[in-house]
mmCIF file of C-alpha atoms in Angstrom:
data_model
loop_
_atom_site.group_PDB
_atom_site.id
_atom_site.type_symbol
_atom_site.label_atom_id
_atom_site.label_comp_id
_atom_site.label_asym_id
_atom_site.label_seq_id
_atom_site.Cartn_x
_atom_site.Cartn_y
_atom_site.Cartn_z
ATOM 1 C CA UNK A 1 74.982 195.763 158.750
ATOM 2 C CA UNK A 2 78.379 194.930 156.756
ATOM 3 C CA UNK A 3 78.440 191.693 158.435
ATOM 4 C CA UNK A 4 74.706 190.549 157.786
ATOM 5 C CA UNK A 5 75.526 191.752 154.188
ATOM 6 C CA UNK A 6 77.992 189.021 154.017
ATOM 7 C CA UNK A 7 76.698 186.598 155.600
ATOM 8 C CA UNK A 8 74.221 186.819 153.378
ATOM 9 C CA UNK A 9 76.185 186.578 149.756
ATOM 10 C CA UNK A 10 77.690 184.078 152.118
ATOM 11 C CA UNK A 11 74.252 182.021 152.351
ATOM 12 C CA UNK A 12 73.278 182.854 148.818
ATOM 13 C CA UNK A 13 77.043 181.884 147.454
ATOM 14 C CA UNK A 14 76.308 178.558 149.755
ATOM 15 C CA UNK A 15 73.236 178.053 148.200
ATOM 16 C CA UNK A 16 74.171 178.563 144.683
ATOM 17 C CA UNK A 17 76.960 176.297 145.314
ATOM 18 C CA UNK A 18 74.733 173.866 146.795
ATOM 19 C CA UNK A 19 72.136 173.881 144.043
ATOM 20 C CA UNK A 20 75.307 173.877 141.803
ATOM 21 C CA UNK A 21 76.118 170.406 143.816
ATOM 22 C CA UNK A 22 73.024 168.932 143.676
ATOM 23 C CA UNK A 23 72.445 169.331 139.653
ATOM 24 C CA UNK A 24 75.714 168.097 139.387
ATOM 25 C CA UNK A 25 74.897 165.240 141.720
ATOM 26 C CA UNK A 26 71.744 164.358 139.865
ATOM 27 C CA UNK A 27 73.880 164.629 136.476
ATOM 28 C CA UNK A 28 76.124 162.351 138.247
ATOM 29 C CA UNK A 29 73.150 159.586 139.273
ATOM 30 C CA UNK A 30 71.432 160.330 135.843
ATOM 31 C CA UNK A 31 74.675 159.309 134.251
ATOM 32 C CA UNK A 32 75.349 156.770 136.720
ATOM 33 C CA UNK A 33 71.516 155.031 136.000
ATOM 34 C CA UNK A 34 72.366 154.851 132.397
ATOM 35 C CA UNK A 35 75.540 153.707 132.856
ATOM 36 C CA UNK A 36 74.150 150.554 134.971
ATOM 37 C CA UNK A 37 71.123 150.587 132.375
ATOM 38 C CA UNK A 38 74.089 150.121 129.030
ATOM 39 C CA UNK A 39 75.965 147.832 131.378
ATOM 40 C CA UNK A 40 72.986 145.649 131.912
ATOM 41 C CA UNK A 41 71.956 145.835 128.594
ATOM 42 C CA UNK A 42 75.471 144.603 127.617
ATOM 43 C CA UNK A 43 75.310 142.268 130.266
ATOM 44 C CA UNK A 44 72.076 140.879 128.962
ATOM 45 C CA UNK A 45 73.824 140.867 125.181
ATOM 46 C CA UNK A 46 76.717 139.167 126.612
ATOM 47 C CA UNK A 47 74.388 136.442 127.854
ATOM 48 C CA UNK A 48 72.594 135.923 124.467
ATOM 49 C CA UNK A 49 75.792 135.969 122.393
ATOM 50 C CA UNK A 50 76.725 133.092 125.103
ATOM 51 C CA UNK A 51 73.710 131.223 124.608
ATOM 52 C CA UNK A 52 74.089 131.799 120.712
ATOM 53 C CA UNK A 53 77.881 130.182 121.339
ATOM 54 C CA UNK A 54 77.001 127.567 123.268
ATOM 55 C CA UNK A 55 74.464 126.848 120.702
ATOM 56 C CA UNK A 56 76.625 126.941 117.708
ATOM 57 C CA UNK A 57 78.907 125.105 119.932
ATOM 58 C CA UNK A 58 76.464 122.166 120.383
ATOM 59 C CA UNK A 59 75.388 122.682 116.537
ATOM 60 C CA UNK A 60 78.920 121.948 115.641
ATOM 61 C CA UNK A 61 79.258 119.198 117.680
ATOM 62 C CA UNK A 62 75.975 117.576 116.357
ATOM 63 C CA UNK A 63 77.601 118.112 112.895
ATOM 64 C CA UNK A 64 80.703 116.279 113.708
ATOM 65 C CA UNK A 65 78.826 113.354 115.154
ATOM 66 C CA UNK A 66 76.246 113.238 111.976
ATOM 67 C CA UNK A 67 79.702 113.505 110.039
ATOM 68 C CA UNK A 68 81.416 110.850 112.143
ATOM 69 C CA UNK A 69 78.296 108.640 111.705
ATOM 70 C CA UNK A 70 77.713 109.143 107.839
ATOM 71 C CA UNK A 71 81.507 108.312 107.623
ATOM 72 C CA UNK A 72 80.516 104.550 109.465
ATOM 73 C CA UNK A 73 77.581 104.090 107.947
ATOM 74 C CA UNK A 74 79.818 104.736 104.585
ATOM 75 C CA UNK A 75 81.949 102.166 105.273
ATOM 76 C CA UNK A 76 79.567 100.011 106.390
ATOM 77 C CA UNK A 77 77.867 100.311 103.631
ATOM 78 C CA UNK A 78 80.831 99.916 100.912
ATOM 79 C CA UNK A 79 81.639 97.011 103.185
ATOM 80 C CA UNK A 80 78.413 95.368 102.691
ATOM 81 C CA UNK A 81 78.631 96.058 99.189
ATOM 82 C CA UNK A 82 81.676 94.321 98.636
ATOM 83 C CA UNK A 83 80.821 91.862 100.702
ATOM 84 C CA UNK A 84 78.096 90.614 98.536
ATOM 85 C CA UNK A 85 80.584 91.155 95.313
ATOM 86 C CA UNK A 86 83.064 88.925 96.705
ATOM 87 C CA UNK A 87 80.375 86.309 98.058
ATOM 88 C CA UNK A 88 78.857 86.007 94.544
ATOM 89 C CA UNK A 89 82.017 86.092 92.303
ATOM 90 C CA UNK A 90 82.932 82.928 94.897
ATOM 91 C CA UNK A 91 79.873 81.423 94.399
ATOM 92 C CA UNK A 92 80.716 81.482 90.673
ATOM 93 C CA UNK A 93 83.894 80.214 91.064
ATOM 94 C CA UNK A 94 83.329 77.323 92.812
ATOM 95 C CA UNK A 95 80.566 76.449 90.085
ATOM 96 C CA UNK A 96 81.980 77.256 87.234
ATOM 97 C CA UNK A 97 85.627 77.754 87.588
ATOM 98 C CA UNK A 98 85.821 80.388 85.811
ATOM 99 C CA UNK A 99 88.724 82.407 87.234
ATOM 100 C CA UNK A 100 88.847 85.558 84.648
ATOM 101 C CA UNK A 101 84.886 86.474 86.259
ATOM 102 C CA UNK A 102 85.738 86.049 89.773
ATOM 103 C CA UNK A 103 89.067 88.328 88.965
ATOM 104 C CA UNK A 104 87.418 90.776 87.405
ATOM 105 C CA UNK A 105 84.689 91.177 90.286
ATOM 106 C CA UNK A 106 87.332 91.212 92.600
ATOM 107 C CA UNK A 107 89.047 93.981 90.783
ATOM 108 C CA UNK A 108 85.852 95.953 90.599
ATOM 109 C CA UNK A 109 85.896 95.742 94.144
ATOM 110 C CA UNK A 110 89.045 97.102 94.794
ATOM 111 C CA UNK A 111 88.268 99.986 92.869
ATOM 112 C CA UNK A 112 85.063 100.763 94.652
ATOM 113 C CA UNK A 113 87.277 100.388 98.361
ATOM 114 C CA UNK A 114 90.010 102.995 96.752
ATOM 115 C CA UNK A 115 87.555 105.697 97.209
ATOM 116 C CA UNK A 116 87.625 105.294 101.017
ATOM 117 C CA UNK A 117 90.625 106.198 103.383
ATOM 118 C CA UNK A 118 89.618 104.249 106.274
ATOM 119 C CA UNK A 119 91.936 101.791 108.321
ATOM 120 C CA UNK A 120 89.165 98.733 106.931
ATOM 121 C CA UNK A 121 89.189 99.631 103.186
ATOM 122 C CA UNK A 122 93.000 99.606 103.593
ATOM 123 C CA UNK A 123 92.922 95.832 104.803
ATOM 124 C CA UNK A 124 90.158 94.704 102.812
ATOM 125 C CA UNK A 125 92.229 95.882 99.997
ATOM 126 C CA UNK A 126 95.594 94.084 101.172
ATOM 127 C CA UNK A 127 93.165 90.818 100.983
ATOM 128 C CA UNK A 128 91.654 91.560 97.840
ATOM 129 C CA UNK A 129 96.048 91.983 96.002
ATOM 130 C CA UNK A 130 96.232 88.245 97.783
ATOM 131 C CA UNK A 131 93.797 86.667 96.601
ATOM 132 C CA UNK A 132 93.701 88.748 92.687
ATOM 133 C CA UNK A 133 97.144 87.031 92.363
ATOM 134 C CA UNK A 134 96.445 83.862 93.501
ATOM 135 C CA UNK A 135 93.571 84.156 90.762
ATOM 136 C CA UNK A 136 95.832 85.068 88.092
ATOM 137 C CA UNK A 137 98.396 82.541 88.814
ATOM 138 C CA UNK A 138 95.618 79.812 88.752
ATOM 139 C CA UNK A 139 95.897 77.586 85.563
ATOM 140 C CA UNK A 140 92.634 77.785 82.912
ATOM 141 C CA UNK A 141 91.162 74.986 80.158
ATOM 142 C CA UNK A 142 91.364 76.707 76.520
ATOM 143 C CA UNK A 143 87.500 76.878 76.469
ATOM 144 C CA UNK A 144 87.311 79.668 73.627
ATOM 145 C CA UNK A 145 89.525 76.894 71.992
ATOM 146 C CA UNK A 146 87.308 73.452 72.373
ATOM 147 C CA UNK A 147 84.431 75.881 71.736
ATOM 148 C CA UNK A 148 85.792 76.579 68.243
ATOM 149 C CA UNK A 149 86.297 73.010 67.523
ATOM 150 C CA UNK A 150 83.127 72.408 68.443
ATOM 151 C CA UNK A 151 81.696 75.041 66.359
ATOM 152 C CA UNK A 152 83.545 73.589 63.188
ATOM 153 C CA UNK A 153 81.935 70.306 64.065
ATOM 154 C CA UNK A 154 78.330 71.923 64.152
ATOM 155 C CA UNK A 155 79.217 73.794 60.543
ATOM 156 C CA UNK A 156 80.049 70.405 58.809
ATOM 157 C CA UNK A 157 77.170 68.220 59.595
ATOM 158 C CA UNK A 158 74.751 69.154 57.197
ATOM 159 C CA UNK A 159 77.255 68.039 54.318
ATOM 160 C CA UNK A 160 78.344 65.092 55.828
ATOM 161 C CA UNK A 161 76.679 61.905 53.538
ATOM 162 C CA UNK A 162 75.251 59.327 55.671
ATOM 163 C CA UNK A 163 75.958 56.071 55.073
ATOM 164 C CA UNK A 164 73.527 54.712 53.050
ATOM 165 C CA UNK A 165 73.662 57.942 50.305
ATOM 166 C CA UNK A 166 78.070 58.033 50.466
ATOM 167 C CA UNK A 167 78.554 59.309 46.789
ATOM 168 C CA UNK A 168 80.954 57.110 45.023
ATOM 169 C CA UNK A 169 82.853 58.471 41.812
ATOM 170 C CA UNK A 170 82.084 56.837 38.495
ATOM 171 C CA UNK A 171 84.604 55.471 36.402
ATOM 172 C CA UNK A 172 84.976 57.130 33.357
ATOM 173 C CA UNK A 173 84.384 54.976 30.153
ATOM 174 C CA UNK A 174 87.789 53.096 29.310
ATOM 175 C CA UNK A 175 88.443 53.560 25.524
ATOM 176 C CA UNK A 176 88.981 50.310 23.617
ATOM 177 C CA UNK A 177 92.822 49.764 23.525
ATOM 178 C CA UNK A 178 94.369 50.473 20.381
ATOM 179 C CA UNK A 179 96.433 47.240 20.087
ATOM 180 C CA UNK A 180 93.179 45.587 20.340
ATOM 181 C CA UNK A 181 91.779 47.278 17.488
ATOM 182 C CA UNK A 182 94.084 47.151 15.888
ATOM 183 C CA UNK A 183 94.784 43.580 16.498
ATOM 184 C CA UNK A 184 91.348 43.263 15.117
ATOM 185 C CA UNK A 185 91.793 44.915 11.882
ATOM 186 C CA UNK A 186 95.218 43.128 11.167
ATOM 187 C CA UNK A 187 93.258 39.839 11.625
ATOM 188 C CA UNK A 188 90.904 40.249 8.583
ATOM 189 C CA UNK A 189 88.127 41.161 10.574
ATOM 190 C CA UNK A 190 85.452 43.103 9.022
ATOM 191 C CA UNK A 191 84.508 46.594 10.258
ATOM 192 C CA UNK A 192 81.620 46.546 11.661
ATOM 193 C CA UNK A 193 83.137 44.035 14.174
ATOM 194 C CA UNK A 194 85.793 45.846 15.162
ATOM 195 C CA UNK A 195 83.073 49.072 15.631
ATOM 196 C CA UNK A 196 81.155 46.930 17.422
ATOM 197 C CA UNK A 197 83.587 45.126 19.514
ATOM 198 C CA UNK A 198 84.386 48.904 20.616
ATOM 199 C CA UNK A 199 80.658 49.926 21.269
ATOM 200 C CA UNK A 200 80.230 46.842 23.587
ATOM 201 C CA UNK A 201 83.453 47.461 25.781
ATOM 202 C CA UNK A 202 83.030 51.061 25.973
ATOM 203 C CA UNK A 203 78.773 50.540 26.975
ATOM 204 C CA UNK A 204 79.837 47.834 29.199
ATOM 205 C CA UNK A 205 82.337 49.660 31.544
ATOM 206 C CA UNK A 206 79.786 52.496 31.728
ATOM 207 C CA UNK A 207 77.115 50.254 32.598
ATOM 208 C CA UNK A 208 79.535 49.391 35.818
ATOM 209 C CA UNK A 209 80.240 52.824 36.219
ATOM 210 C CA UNK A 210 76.410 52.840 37.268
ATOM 211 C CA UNK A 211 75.438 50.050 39.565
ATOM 212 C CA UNK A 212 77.826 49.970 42.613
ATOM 213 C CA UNK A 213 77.841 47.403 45.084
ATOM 214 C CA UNK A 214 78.733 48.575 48.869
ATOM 215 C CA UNK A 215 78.696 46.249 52.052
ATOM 216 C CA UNK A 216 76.711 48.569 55.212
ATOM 217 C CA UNK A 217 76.639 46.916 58.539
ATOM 218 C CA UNK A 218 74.069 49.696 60.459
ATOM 219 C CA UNK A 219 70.609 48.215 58.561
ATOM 220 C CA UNK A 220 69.547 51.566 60.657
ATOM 221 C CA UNK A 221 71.277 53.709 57.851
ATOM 222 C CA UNK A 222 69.754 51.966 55.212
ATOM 223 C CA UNK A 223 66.130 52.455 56.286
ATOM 224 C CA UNK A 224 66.971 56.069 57.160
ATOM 225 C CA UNK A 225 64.801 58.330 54.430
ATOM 226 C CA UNK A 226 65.486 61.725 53.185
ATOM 227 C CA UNK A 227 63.810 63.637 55.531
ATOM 228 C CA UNK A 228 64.958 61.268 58.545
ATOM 229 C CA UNK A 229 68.404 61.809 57.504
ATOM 230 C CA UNK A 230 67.819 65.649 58.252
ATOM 231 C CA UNK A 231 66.400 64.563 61.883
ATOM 232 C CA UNK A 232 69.767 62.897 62.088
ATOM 233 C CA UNK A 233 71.701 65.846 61.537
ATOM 234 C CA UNK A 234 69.652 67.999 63.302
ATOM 235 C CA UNK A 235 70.034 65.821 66.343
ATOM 236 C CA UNK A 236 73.828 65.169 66.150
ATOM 237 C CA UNK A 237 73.556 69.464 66.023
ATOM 238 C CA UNK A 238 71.576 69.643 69.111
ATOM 239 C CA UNK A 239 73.782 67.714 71.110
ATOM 240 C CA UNK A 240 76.572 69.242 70.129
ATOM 241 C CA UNK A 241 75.339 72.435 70.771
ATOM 242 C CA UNK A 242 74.353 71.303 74.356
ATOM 243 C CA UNK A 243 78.093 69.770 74.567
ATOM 244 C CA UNK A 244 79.144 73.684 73.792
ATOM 245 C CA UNK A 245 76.833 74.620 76.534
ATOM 246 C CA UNK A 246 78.062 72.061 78.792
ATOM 247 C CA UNK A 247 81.748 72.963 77.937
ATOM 248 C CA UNK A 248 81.387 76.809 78.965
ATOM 249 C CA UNK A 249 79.986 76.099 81.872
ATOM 250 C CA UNK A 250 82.739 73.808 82.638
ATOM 251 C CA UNK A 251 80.164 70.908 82.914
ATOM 252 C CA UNK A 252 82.695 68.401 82.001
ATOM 253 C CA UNK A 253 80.244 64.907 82.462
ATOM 254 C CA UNK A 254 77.218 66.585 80.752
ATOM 255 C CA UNK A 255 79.397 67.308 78.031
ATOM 256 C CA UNK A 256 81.407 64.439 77.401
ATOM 257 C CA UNK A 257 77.637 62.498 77.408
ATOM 258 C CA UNK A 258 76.468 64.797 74.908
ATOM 259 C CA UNK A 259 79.723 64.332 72.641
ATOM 260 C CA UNK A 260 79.538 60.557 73.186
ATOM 261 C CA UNK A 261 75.732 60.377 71.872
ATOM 262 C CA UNK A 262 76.893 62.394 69.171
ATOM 263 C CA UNK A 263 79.601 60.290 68.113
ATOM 264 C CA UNK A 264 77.539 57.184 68.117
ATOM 265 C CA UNK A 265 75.223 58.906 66.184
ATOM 266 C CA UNK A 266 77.903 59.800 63.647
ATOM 267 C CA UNK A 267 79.682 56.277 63.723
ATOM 268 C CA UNK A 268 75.793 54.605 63.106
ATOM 269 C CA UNK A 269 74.283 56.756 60.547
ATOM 270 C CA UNK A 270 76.899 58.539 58.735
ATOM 271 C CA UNK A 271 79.587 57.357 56.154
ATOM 272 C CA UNK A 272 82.571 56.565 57.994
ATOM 273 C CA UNK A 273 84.600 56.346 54.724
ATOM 274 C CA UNK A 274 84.003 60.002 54.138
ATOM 275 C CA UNK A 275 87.230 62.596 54.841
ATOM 276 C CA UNK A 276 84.548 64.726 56.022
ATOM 277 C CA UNK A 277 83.316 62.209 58.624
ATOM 278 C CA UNK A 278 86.155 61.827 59.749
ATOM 279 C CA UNK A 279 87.795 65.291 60.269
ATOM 280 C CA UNK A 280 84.496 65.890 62.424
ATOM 281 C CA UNK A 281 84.711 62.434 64.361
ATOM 282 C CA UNK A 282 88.690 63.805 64.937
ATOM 283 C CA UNK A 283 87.506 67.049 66.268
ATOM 284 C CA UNK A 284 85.181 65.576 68.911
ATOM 285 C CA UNK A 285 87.904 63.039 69.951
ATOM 286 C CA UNK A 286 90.143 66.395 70.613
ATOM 287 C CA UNK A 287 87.187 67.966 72.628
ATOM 288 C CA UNK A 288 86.404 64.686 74.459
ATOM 289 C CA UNK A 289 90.151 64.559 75.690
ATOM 290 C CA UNK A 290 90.734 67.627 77.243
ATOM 291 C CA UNK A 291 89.890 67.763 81.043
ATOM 292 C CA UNK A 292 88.095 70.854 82.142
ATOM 293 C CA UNK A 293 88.808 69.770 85.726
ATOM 294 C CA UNK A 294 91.509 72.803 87.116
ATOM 295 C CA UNK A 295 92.309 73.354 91.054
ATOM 296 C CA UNK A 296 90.290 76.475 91.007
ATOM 297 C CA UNK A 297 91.621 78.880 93.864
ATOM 298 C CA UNK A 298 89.223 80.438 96.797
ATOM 299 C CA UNK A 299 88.418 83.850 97.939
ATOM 300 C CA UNK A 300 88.482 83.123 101.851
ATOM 301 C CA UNK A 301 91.148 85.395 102.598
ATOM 302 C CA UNK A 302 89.088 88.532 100.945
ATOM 303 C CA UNK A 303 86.130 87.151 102.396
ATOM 304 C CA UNK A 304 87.525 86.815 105.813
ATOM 305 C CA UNK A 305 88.393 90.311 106.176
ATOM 306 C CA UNK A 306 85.769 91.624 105.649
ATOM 307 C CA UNK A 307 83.583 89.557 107.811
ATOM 308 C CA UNK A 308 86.184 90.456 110.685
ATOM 309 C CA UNK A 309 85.004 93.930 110.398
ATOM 310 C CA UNK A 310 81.515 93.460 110.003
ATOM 311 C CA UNK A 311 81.212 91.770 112.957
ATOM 312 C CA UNK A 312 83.662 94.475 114.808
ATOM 313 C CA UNK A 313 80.241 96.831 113.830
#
């Protein structure tokens, strides 16, 4: 009886201890299943933060090639902008020779390539220091100073007298010499003589004080009236003005025919014996001799480098 006794707290002690097993064995899995279950679910947030990098990583990359490409298209750009600075202010040059336009355009364009970094802007810009000193070493006709003359010119012509009005200074009346008068009185001559022998001379030189006799060779200036003597000057203006034209645009045959009409006009029409005619006739001649031909420089080597990189795309 003893013995079965034991055995049997020995069967229940198994038991318990199984059972005691078994929960702990199901804790175990239960723990175990949730353990795989976080894992996975780590797993899975391990594969989304992946796909999130490799996304950001591709985002990034997308960036840097919009980035990379906004930079080329930048410079492209600036270099087609300067391109069609430098084209234009050559085009000028060539035209008109004007040297201080074509350096300031160049100079503008220097300062829009100093915003850029790039190897391109860096050459262009070596070009464009070449060429701005070639343009500032290039000689220049005084055009502000032929202009002036030619402005003076245009002020005087409306008092200039043409030839067939020149005003001529009258003699003032010559008083009857003393002696003479004298002379008279000394001889026994009565009074009224003598006051009449002064009435007559002094009447007489003021009658030749009024009538003037002048030699003109233009019969054109003589028939000229009033109010075609204003077409006169009006025309001698107008050409002038068109020489002043001419002159800034460094249109040197244009002008010279427009100051050669106007000096024929001048020579045919006005008084050539008048200082005032002639200071204007002098300040034409000065115009007329200047040359307004210069060895205006190019812009190839500017031009050049940028083309080179334009067509490098």
């Amino acid at each position: 009886y003893a013995l079965n006794r034991k055995v049997d707290r020995l069967d229940d002690a198994l038991v318990a201890r199984q059972k005691a097993l078994d929960a702990q064995t199901a804790e175990t899995r239960t723990k175990t299943e949730q353990a795989l279950a976080s894992a996975h679910q780590v797993d899975t947030q391990l594969a989304q933060l992946d796909g999130k990098l490799a996304d950001a990583q591709n985002a990034q990359q997308a960036l840097q090639q919009q980035y990379q490409d906004l930079s080329r298209n930048r410079d492209a750009w600036m270099l087609e902008e300067v391109d069609q600075m430098l084209s234009s202010a050559s085009q000028q040059l060539q035209l008109t020779g004007n040297t201080q336009l074509a350096l300031i355009a160049l100079q503008n364009a220097d300062a829009r390539l100093a915003t850029s970094q790039s190897a391109q802007a860096v050459t262009v810009r070596k070009a464009l220091a070449q060429d701005i000193e070639k343009l500032k070493a290039a000689p220049s006709a005084d055009l502000t100073g032929l202009a002036i003359k030619l402005d003076d010119a245009i002020g005087k012509i409306d008092a200039l007298p043409l030839a067939g009005e020149a005003i001529v200074p009258h003699a003032a009346p010559k008083a009857v010499e003393p002696t003479a008068a004298s002379a008279a009185v000394a001889a026994g001559e009565p009074r009224w003589k003598v006051w009449w022998h002064d009435f007559s001379a002094g009447l007489g030189q003021q009658l030749k004080g009024l009538v003037q006799v002048r030699r003109i060779d233009n019969a054109d200036a003589m028939l000229a009236s009033p109010d075609q003597g204003y077409f006169v000057r009006e025309n001698v203006k107008l050409r002038l003005l068109t020489a002043r034209l001419s002159l800034l645009a460094r249109n040197e045959s244009a002008m010279k025919a427009d100051l050669h009409a106007a000096q024929a006009s001048l020579g045919k029409y006005f008084d050539q014996a008048s200082k005032d005619t002639q200071t204007v006739e002098d300040l034409l001649k000065q115009v007329d001799g200047a040359s307004l031909t210069v060895a205006v420089p190019n812009l190839n080597t500017s031009l050049n480098a940028v083309q080179q990189f334009k067509s490098r795309g």
